[in-house]
JSON list of C-alpha atoms in Angstrom, two decimals:
[
{"chain": "A", "resi": 164, "resn": "UNK", "atom": "CA", "xyz": [5.64, 55.95, 26.85]},
{"chain": "A", "resi": 165, "resn": "UNK", "atom": "CA", "xyz": [3.33, 58.78, 26.50]},
{"chain": "A", "resi": 166, "resn": "UNK", "atom": "CA", "xyz": [1.09, 57.38, 23.10]},
{"chain": "A", "resi": 167, "resn": "UNK", "atom": "CA", "xyz": [-1.92, 59.58, 23.13]},
{"chain": "A", "resi": 168, "resn": "UNK", "atom": "CA", "xyz": [0.89, 62.86, 23.12]},
{"chain": "A", "resi": 169, "resn": "UNK", "atom": "CA", "xyz": [3.72, 61.31, 21.75]},
{"chain": "A", "resi": 170, "resn": "UNK", "atom": "CA", "xyz": [7.11, 62.23, 22.28]},
{"chain": "A", "resi": 171, "resn": "UNK", "atom": "CA", "xyz": [9.15, 65.56, 22.07]},
{"chain": "A", "resi": 172, "resn": "UNK", "atom": "CA", "xyz": [8.01, 66.96, 18.40]},
{"chain": "A", "resi": 173, "resn": "UNK", "atom": "CA", "xyz": [11.19, 67.77, 17.67]},
{"chain": "A", "resi": 174, "resn": "UNK", "atom": "CA", "xyz": [14.47, 66.02, 19.36]},
{"chain": "A", "resi": 175, "resn": "UNK", "atom": "CA", "xyz": [17.49, 67.92, 19.85]},
{"chain": "A", "resi": 176, "resn": "UNK", "atom": "CA", "xyz": [21.27, 67.45, 20.58]},
{"chain": "A", "resi": 177, "resn": "UNK", "atom": "CA", "xyz": [21.11, 70.24, 23.81]},
{"chain": "A", "resi": 178, "resn": "UNK", "atom": "CA", "xyz": [24.88, 70.82, 25.67]},
{"chain": "A", "resi": 179, "resn": "UNK", "atom": "CA", "xyz": [25.85, 72.29, 28.76]},
{"chain": "A", "resi": 180, "resn": "UNK", "atom": "CA", "xyz": [29.87, 72.92, 29.53]},
{"chain": "A", "resi": 181, "resn": "UNK", "atom": "CA", "xyz": [32.64, 75.66, 31.00]},
{"chain": "A", "resi": 182, "resn": "UNK", "atom": "CA", "xyz": [33.74, 75.94, 33.93]},
{"chain": "A", "resi": 183, "resn": "UNK", "atom": "CA", "xyz": [31.21, 77.78, 35.62]},
{"chain": "A", "resi": 184, "resn": "UNK", "atom": "CA", "xyz": [28.88, 76.08, 37.97]},
{"chain": "A", "resi": 185, "resn": "UNK", "atom": "CA", "xyz": [25.33, 75.42, 37.17]},
{"chain": "A", "resi": 186, "resn": "UNK", "atom": "CA", "xyz": [25.49, 72.55, 34.30]},
{"chain": "A", "resi": 187, "resn": "UNK", "atom": "CA", "xyz": [24.12, 69.63, 36.03]},
{"chain": "A", "resi": 188, "resn": "UNK", "atom": "CA", "xyz": [21.49, 72.54, 37.36]},
{"chain": "A", "resi": 189, "resn": "UNK", "atom": "CA", "xyz": [20.46, 73.30, 34.48]},
{"chain": "A", "resi": 190, "resn": "UNK", "atom": "CA", "xyz": [20.43, 69.79, 33.32]},
{"chain": "A", "resi": 191, "resn": "UNK", "atom": "CA", "xyz": [18.24, 69.51, 36.48]},
{"chain": "A", "resi": 192, "resn": "UNK", "atom": "CA", "xyz": [15.50, 72.04, 35.57]},
{"chain": "A", "resi": 193, "resn": "UNK", "atom": "CA", "xyz": [14.88, 71.17, 31.82]},
{"chain": "A", "resi": 194, "resn": "UNK", "atom": "CA", "xyz": [14.07, 67.86, 33.58]},
{"chain": "A", "resi": 195, "resn": "UNK", "atom": "CA", "xyz": [11.40, 69.29, 36.05]},
{"chain": "A", "resi": 196, "resn": "UNK", "atom": "CA", "xyz": [10.05, 71.39, 32.76]},
{"chain": "A", "resi": 197, "resn": "UNK", "atom": "CA", "xyz": [9.93, 68.22, 30.90]},
{"chain": "A", "resi": 198, "resn": "UNK", "atom": "CA", "xyz": [8.67, 66.01, 33.69]},
{"chain": "A", "resi": 199, "resn": "UNK", "atom": "CA", "xyz": [5.69, 68.87, 35.04]},
{"chain": "A", "resi": 200, "resn": "UNK", "atom": "CA", "xyz": [4.74, 68.29, 30.88]},
{"chain": "A", "resi": 201, "resn": "UNK", "atom": "CA", "xyz": [4.17, 64.72, 31.43]},
{"chain": "A", "resi": 202, "resn": "UNK", "atom": "CA", "xyz": [7.76, 63.47, 29.99]},
{"chain": "A", "resi": 203, "resn": "UNK", "atom": "CA", "xyz": [9.89, 60.67, 31.27]},
{"chain": "A", "resi": 204, "resn": "UNK", "atom": "CA", "xyz": [13.42, 62.24, 31.75]},
{"chain": "A", "resi": 205, "resn": "UNK", "atom": "CA", "xyz": [16.08, 60.00, 33.48]},
{"chain": "A", "resi": 206, "resn": "UNK", "atom": "CA", "xyz": [19.53, 61.53, 34.37]},
{"chain": "A", "resi": 207, "resn": "UNK", "atom": "CA", "xyz": [22.50, 58.72, 34.05]},
{"chain": "A", "resi": 208, "resn": "UNK", "atom": "CA", "xyz": [25.11, 60.88, 36.28]},
{"chain": "A", "resi": 209, "resn": "UNK", "atom": "CA", "xyz": [28.77, 59.47, 35.31]},
{"chain": "A", "resi": 210, "resn": "UNK", "atom": "CA", "xyz": [31.47, 59.13, 38.08]},
{"chain": "A", "resi": 211, "resn": "UNK", "atom": "CA", "xyz": [28.90, 61.00, 40.44]},
{"chain": "A", "resi": 212, "resn": "UNK", "atom": "CA", "xyz": [28.43, 57.45, 43.01]},
{"chain": "A", "resi": 213, "resn": "UNK", "atom": "CA", "xyz": [27.46, 60.80, 46.08]},
{"chain": "A", "resi": 214, "resn": "UNK", "atom": "CA", "xyz": [24.44, 59.14, 46.73]},
{"chain": "A", "resi": 215, "resn": "UNK", "atom": "CA", "xyz": [23.49, 61.81, 49.08]},
{"chain": "A", "resi": 216, "resn": "UNK", "atom": "CA", "xyz": [22.43, 64.28, 46.47]},
{"chain": "A", "resi": 217, "resn": "UNK", "atom": "CA", "xyz": [19.68, 66.81, 46.64]},
{"chain": "A", "resi": 218, "resn": "UNK", "atom": "CA", "xyz": [18.79, 65.31, 43.16]},
{"chain": "A", "resi": 219, "resn": "UNK", "atom": "CA", "xyz": [19.05, 61.63, 44.57]},
{"chain": "A", "resi": 220, "resn": "UNK", "atom": "CA", "xyz": [16.24, 62.31, 46.71]},
{"chain": "A", "resi": 221, "resn": "UNK", "atom": "CA", "xyz": [14.21, 64.39, 45.18]},
{"chain": "A", "resi": 222, "resn": "UNK", "atom": "CA", "xyz": [13.84, 61.51, 42.50]},
{"chain": "A", "resi": 223, "resn": "UNK", "atom": "CA", "xyz": [12.97, 58.71, 44.65]},
{"chain": "A", "resi": 224, "resn": "UNK", "atom": "CA", "xyz": [10.55, 62.05, 46.19]},
{"chain": "A", "resi": 225, "resn": "UNK", "atom": "CA", "xyz": [8.85, 62.15, 42.34]},
{"chain": "A", "resi": 226, "resn": "UNK", "atom": "CA", "xyz": [8.40, 58.64, 42.02]},
{"chain": "A", "resi": 227, "resn": "UNK", "atom": "CA", "xyz": [7.39, 57.04, 38.93]},
{"chain": "A", "resi": 228, "resn": "UNK", "atom": "CA", "xyz": [9.06, 59.08, 35.02]},
{"chain": "A", "resi": 229, "resn": "UNK", "atom": "CA", "xyz": [12.40, 60.89, 37.26]},
{"chain": "A", "resi": 230, "resn": "UNK", "atom": "CA", "xyz": [14.77, 58.55, 36.99]},
{"chain": "A", "resi": 231, "resn": "UNK", "atom": "CA", "xyz": [18.67, 59.32, 38.42]},
{"chain": "A", "resi": 232, "resn": "UNK", "atom": "CA", "xyz": [21.45, 56.55, 37.94]},
{"chain": "A", "resi": 233, "resn": "UNK", "atom": "CA", "xyz": [24.99, 57.42, 39.21]},
{"chain": "A", "resi": 234, "resn": "UNK", "atom": "CA", "xyz": [27.50, 55.30, 38.52]},
{"chain": "A", "resi": 235, "resn": "UNK", "atom": "CA", "xyz": [30.84, 56.72, 40.86]},
{"chain": "A", "resi": 236, "resn": "UNK", "atom": "CA", "xyz": [32.42, 56.19, 43.52]},
{"chain": "A", "resi": 237, "resn": "UNK", "atom": "CA", "xyz": [30.70, 57.14, 46.77]},
{"chain": "A", "resi": 238, "resn": "UNK", "atom": "CA", "xyz": [31.52, 59.57, 49.95]},
{"chain": "A", "resi": 239, "resn": "UNK", "atom": "CA", "xyz": [33.12, 57.70, 52.67]},
{"chain": "A", "resi": 240, "resn": "UNK", "atom": "CA", "xyz": [30.22, 59.60, 54.90]},
{"chain": "A", "resi": 241, "resn": "UNK", "atom": "CA", "xyz": [27.00, 59.48, 53.02]},
{"chain": "A", "resi": 242, "resn": "UNK", "atom": "CA", "xyz": [24.28, 59.70, 55.58]},
{"chain": "A", "resi": 243, "resn": "UNK", "atom": "CA", "xyz": [26.60, 63.01, 57.31]},
{"chain": "A", "resi": 244, "resn": "UNK", "atom": "CA", "xyz": [26.47, 64.66, 54.47]},
{"chain": "A", "resi": 245, "resn": "UNK", "atom": "CA", "xyz": [22.94, 63.83, 53.39]},
{"chain": "A", "resi": 246, "resn": "UNK", "atom": "CA", "xyz": [21.32, 64.87, 56.62]},
{"chain": "A", "resi": 247, "resn": "UNK", "atom": "CA", "xyz": [23.79, 67.73, 56.68]},
{"chain": "A", "resi": 248, "resn": "UNK", "atom": "CA", "xyz": [25.28, 67.18, 59.83]},
{"chain": "A", "resi": 249, "resn": "UNK", "atom": "CA", "xyz": [28.84, 67.47, 57.90]},
{"chain": "A", "resi": 250, "resn": "UNK", "atom": "CA", "xyz": [30.44, 69.36, 55.09]},
{"chain": "A", "resi": 251, "resn": "UNK", "atom": "CA", "xyz": [32.93, 67.91, 52.70]},
{"chain": "A", "resi": 252, "resn": "UNK", "atom": "CA", "xyz": [36.56, 68.19, 53.88]},
{"chain": "A", "resi": 253, "resn": "UNK", "atom": "CA", "xyz": [37.77, 68.22, 50.54]},
{"chain": "A", "resi": 254, "resn": "UNK", "atom": "CA", "xyz": [39.37, 64.40, 51.67]},
{"chain": "A", "resi": 255, "resn": "UNK", "atom": "CA", "xyz": [39.38, 63.23, 47.35]},
{"chain": "A", "resi": 256, "resn": "UNK", "atom": "CA", "xyz": [38.20, 59.84, 48.60]},
{"chain": "A", "resi": 257, "resn": "UNK", "atom": "CA", "xyz": [35.30, 60.30, 45.54]},
{"chain": "A", "resi": 258, "resn": "UNK", "atom": "CA", "xyz": [37.28, 62.04, 43.14]},
{"chain": "A", "resi": 259, "resn": "UNK", "atom": "CA", "xyz": [39.29, 60.52, 40.16]},
{"chain": "A", "resi": 260, "resn": "UNK", "atom": "CA", "xyz": [42.62, 61.76, 38.71]},
{"chain": "A", "resi": 261, "resn": "UNK", "atom": "CA", "xyz": [43.08, 62.98, 35.69]},
{"chain": "A", "resi": 262, "resn": "UNK", "atom": "CA", "xyz": [44.91, 60.31, 33.71]},
{"chain": "A", "resi": 263, "resn": "UNK", "atom": "CA", "xyz": [44.85, 57.65, 35.88]},
{"chain": "A", "resi": 264, "resn": "UNK", "atom": "CA", "xyz": [41.75, 56.18, 36.65]},
{"chain": "A", "resi": 265, "resn": "UNK", "atom": "CA", "xyz": [41.67, 52.72, 38.56]},
{"chain": "A", "resi": 266, "resn": "UNK", "atom": "CA", "xyz": [40.25, 49.79, 37.11]},
{"chain": "A", "resi": 267, "resn": "UNK", "atom": "CA", "xyz": [36.71, 50.26, 39.60]},
{"chain": "A", "resi": 268, "resn": "UNK", "atom": "CA", "xyz": [36.90, 53.68, 37.55]},
{"chain": "A", "resi": 269, "resn": "UNK", "atom": "CA", "xyz": [36.32, 52.53, 34.31]},
{"chain": "A", "resi": 270, "resn": "UNK", "atom": "CA", "xyz": [34.45, 49.80, 35.06]},
{"chain": "A", "resi": 271, "resn": "UNK", "atom": "CA", "xyz": [31.64, 52.44, 36.55]},
{"chain": "A", "resi": 272, "resn": "UNK", "atom": "CA", "xyz": [31.95, 54.42, 33.42]},
{"chain": "A", "resi": 273, "resn": "UNK", "atom": "CA", "xyz": [31.22, 51.35, 31.36]},
{"chain": "A", "resi": 274, "resn": "UNK", "atom": "CA", "xyz": [28.12, 50.74, 33.44]},
{"chain": "A", "resi": 275, "resn": "UNK", "atom": "CA", "xyz": [26.79, 54.34, 33.06]},
{"chain": "A", "resi": 276, "resn": "UNK", "atom": "CA", "xyz": [27.44, 54.01, 28.96]},
{"chain": "A", "resi": 277, "resn": "UNK", "atom": "CA", "xyz": [25.57, 50.87, 28.96]},
{"chain": "A", "resi": 278, "resn": "UNK", "atom": "CA", "xyz": [22.78, 51.92, 30.47]},
{"chain": "A", "resi": 279, "resn": "UNK", "atom": "CA", "xyz": [22.76, 55.50, 28.68]},
{"chain": "A", "resi": 280, "resn": "UNK", "atom": "CA", "xyz": [23.16, 53.23, 25.01]},
{"chain": "A", "resi": 281, "resn": "UNK", "atom": "CA", "xyz": [19.99, 50.79, 26.84]},
{"chain": "A", "resi": 282, "resn": "UNK", "atom": "CA", "xyz": [17.66, 54.06, 27.29]},
{"chain": "A", "resi": 283, "resn": "UNK", "atom": "CA", "xyz": [18.67, 55.15, 23.56]},
{"chain": "A", "resi": 284, "resn": "UNK", "atom": "CA", "xyz": [18.21, 52.75, 21.75]},
{"chain": "A", "resi": 285, "resn": "UNK", "atom": "CA", "xyz": [15.47, 51.28, 23.31]},
{"chain": "A", "resi": 286, "resn": "UNK", "atom": "CA", "xyz": [13.84, 54.52, 23.97]},
{"chain": "A", "resi": 287, "resn": "UNK", "atom": "CA", "xyz": [13.25, 54.72, 27.74]},
{"chain": "A", "resi": 288, "resn": "UNK", "atom": "CA", "xyz": [13.42, 57.99, 28.56]},
{"chain": "A", "resi": 289, "resn": "UNK", "atom": "CA", "xyz": [11.79, 60.95, 26.14]},
{"chain": "A", "resi": 290, "resn": "UNK", "atom": "CA", "xyz": [14.73, 63.43, 27.58]},
{"chain": "A", "resi": 291, "resn": "UNK", "atom": "CA", "xyz": [18.15, 61.94, 28.72]},
{"chain": "A", "resi": 292, "resn": "UNK", "atom": "CA", "xyz": [20.59, 63.47, 30.24]},
{"chain": "A", "resi": 293, "resn": "UNK", "atom": "CA", "xyz": [24.43, 62.06, 30.35]},
{"chain": "A", "resi": 294, "resn": "UNK", "atom": "CA", "xyz": [25.42, 64.06, 33.01]},
{"chain": "A", "resi": 295, "resn": "UNK", "atom": "CA", "xyz": [29.62, 64.54, 33.43]},
{"chain": "A", "resi": 296, "resn": "UNK", "atom": "CA", "xyz": [30.26, 62.74, 29.90]},
{"chain": "A", "resi": 297, "resn": "UNK", "atom": "CA", "xyz": [32.60, 65.16, 28.74]},
{"chain": "A", "resi": 298, "resn": "UNK", "atom": "CA", "xyz": [34.13, 64.52, 32.48]},
{"chain": "A", "resi": 299, "resn": "UNK", "atom": "CA", "xyz": [34.39, 61.04, 31.92]},
{"chain": "A", "resi": 300, "resn": "UNK", "atom": "CA", "xyz": [36.22, 61.41, 28.36]},
{"chain": "A", "resi": 301, "resn": "UNK", "atom": "CA", "xyz": [38.88, 64.31, 30.15]},
{"chain": "A", "resi": 302, "resn": "UNK", "atom": "CA", "xyz": [39.64, 61.54, 33.06]},
{"chain": "A", "resi": 303, "resn": "UNK", "atom": "CA", "xyz": [40.12, 58.91, 29.94]},
{"chain": "A", "resi": 304, "resn": "UNK", "atom": "CA", "xyz": [37.54, 56.86, 31.03]},
{"chain": "A", "resi": 305, "resn": "UNK", "atom": "CA", "xyz": [35.75, 56.42, 27.93]},
{"chain": "A", "resi": 306, "resn": "UNK", "atom": "CA", "xyz": [36.93, 57.51, 24.46]},
{"chain": "A", "resi": 307, "resn": "UNK", "atom": "CA", "xyz": [34.75, 60.78, 22.77]},
{"chain": "A", "resi": 308, "resn": "UNK", "atom": "CA", "xyz": [34.24, 58.59, 19.61]},
{"chain": "A", "resi": 309, "resn": "UNK", "atom": "CA", "xyz": [31.94, 56.03, 21.70]},
{"chain": "A", "resi": 310, "resn": "UNK", "atom": "CA", "xyz": [30.30, 58.94, 23.35]},
{"chain": "A", "resi": 311, "resn": "UNK", "atom": "CA", "xyz": [30.00, 60.22, 19.56]},
{"chain": "A", "resi": 312, "resn": "UNK", "atom": "CA", "xyz": [28.16, 56.67, 18.77]},
{"chain": "A", "resi": 313, "resn": "UNK", "atom": "CA", "xyz": [25.60, 57.44, 21.85]},
{"chain": "A", "resi": 314, "resn": "UNK", "atom": "CA", "xyz": [24.68, 60.76, 20.28]},
{"chain": "A", "resi": 315, "resn": "UNK", "atom": "CA", "xyz": [23.67, 58.52, 16.53]},
{"chain": "A", "resi": 316, "resn": "UNK", "atom": "CA", "xyz": [22.32, 56.55, 18.59]},
{"chain": "A", "resi": 317, "resn": "UNK", "atom": "CA", "xyz": [19.60, 59.22, 19.71]},
{"chain": "A", "resi": 318, "resn": "UNK", "atom": "CA", "xyz": [15.92, 58.23, 18.16]},
{"chain": "A", "resi": 319, "resn": "UNK", "atom": "CA", "xyz": [14.08, 60.54, 16.78]},
{"chain": "A", "resi": 320, "resn": "UNK", "atom": "CA", "xyz": [11.50, 62.58, 18.96]},
{"chain": "A", "resi": 321, "resn": "UNK", "atom": "CA", "xyz": [14.01, 62.43, 21.90]},
{"chain": "A", "resi": 322, "resn": "UNK", "atom": "CA", "xyz": [15.84, 65.31, 23.72]},
{"chain": "A", "resi": 323, "resn": "UNK", "atom": "CA", "xyz": [19.44, 64.13, 25.16]},
{"chain": "A", "resi": 324, "resn": "UNK", "atom": "CA", "xyz": [21.95, 66.72, 26.80]},
{"chain": "A", "resi": 325, "resn": "UNK", "atom": "CA", "xyz": [25.25, 66.62, 27.85]},
{"chain": "A", "resi": 326, "resn": "UNK", "atom": "CA", "xyz": [27.35, 67.65, 30.63]},
{"chain": "A", "resi": 327, "resn": "UNK", "atom": "CA", "xyz": [30.65, 68.40, 31.81]},
{"chain": "A", "resi": 328, "resn": "UNK", "atom": "CA", "xyz": [33.53, 70.55, 31.46]},
{"chain": "A", "resi": 329, "resn": "UNK", "atom": "CA", "xyz": [36.16, 69.87, 28.77]},
{"chain": "A", "resi": 330, "resn": "UNK", "atom": "CA", "xyz": [33.16, 68.54, 26.21]},
{"chain": "A", "resi": 331, "resn": "UNK", "atom": "CA", "xyz": [35.09, 67.52, 23.61]},
{"chain": "A", "resi": 332, "resn": "UNK", "atom": "CA", "xyz": [34.69, 69.36, 20.24]},
{"chain": "A", "resi": 333, "resn": "UNK", "atom": "CA", "xyz": [33.20, 66.56, 18.52]},
{"chain": "A", "resi": 334, "resn": "UNK", "atom": "CA", "xyz": [30.55, 66.37, 20.93]},
{"chain": "A", "resi": 335, "resn": "UNK", "atom": "CA", "xyz": [29.84, 70.39, 20.50]},
{"chain": "A", "resi": 336, "resn": "UNK", "atom": "CA", "xyz": [30.09, 70.01, 17.22]},
{"chain": "A", "resi": 337, "resn": "UNK", "atom": "CA", "xyz": [27.26, 67.58, 16.69]},
{"chain": "A", "resi": 338, "resn": "UNK", "atom": "CA", "xyz": [25.07, 69.25, 20.06]},
{"chain": "A", "resi": 339, "resn": "UNK", "atom": "CA", "xyz": [21.99, 71.98, 17.88]},
{"chain": "A", "resi": 340, "resn": "UNK", "atom": "CA", "xyz": [22.22, 73.41, 20.99]},
{"chain": "A", "resi": 341, "resn": "UNK", "atom": "CA", "xyz": [25.45, 74.91, 23.22]},
{"chain": "A", "resi": 342, "resn": "UNK", "atom": "CA", "xyz": [25.61, 76.67, 25.96]},
{"chain": "A", "resi": 343, "resn": "UNK", "atom": "CA", "xyz": [29.15, 77.01, 27.80]},
{"chain": "A", "resi": 344, "resn": "UNK", "atom": "CA", "xyz": [28.86, 78.63, 31.81]},
{"chain": "A", "resi": 345, "resn": "UNK", "atom": "CA", "xyz": [31.73, 81.11, 32.71]},
{"chain": "A", "resi": 346, "resn": "UNK", "atom": "CA", "xyz": [33.09, 81.30, 36.15]},
{"chain": "A", "resi": 347, "resn": "UNK", "atom": "CA", "xyz": [33.39, 84.98, 37.25]},
{"chain": "A", "resi": 348, "resn": "UNK", "atom": "CA", "xyz": [33.84, 84.88, 40.71]},
{"chain": "A", "resi": 349, "resn": "UNK", "atom": "CA", "xyz": [33.14, 81.46, 43.29]},
{"chain": "A", "resi": 350, "resn": "UNK", "atom": "CA", "xyz": [32.38, 80.91, 46.95]},
{"chain": "A", "resi": 351, "resn": "UNK", "atom": "CA", "xyz": [34.98, 78.43, 46.58]},
{"chain": "A", "resi": 352, "resn": "UNK", "atom": "CA", "xyz": [37.30, 80.84, 45.92]},
{"chain": "A", "resi": 353, "resn": "UNK", "atom": "CA", "xyz": [36.93, 82.64, 49.63]},
{"chain": "A", "resi": 354, "resn": "UNK", "atom": "CA", "xyz": [37.30, 79.54, 51.28]},
{"chain": "A", "resi": 355, "resn": "UNK", "atom": "CA", "xyz": [33.31, 79.14, 51.43]},
{"chain": "A", "resi": 356, "resn": "UNK", "atom": "CA", "xyz": [32.93, 74.96, 51.28]},
{"chain": "A", "resi": 357, "resn": "UNK", "atom": "CA", "xyz": [30.16, 73.52, 48.76]},
{"chain": "A", "resi": 358, "resn": "UNK", "atom": "CA", "xyz": [26.86, 73.81, 50.38]},
{"chain": "A", "resi": 359, "resn": "UNK", "atom": "CA", "xyz": [23.69, 71.30, 51.48]},
{"chain": "A", "resi": 360, "resn": "UNK", "atom": "CA", "xyz": [21.12, 71.99, 49.37]},
{"chain": "A", "resi": 361, "resn": "UNK", "atom": "CA", "xyz": [22.84, 74.32, 47.07]},
{"chain": "A", "resi": 362, "resn": "UNK", "atom": "CA", "xyz": [25.84, 72.74, 45.88]},
{"chain": "A", "resi": 363, "resn": "UNK", "atom": "CA", "xyz": [24.52, 69.11, 46.35]}
]
């Protein structure tokens, strides 16, 4: 805890949403900035269990004070994906069908929710990022009202960031800053798959 300097003078609520690329990326960039100034950063990733992502590897290198916790289905080929030897073939094993979640998907979301709640209640981080929480609502894993309860739990001096497309209006209305990423063009449209070190 930043006992000598205190936490953020103003702990606000930020929302990054929209159909364009960059929501998680922006949140990670904010996390790096805060970490560089000595703030404790914790990202809780809903619906993500793909342990090969670059941000997971980076957090391990950064060590104490920059944490990422994932709750979701993992890839069938995490080592090959992490090394860049294998590109995602779109098998869909790590995907959740909208409105038709499996029990394991709901269990993952509940675990992510519990950690998010504990983090805010115990002030275990100065910047808390709830990554893809909007998707957890959209896919039927959590009701928007319970996510709003997390926002209400936010202590003074803690910055809270919510990400994901299809952000519920209830959460948008609770935010101090709302940014919508709009897709103008994306390489996926031309057949270019997600790239190692760029999309993951």
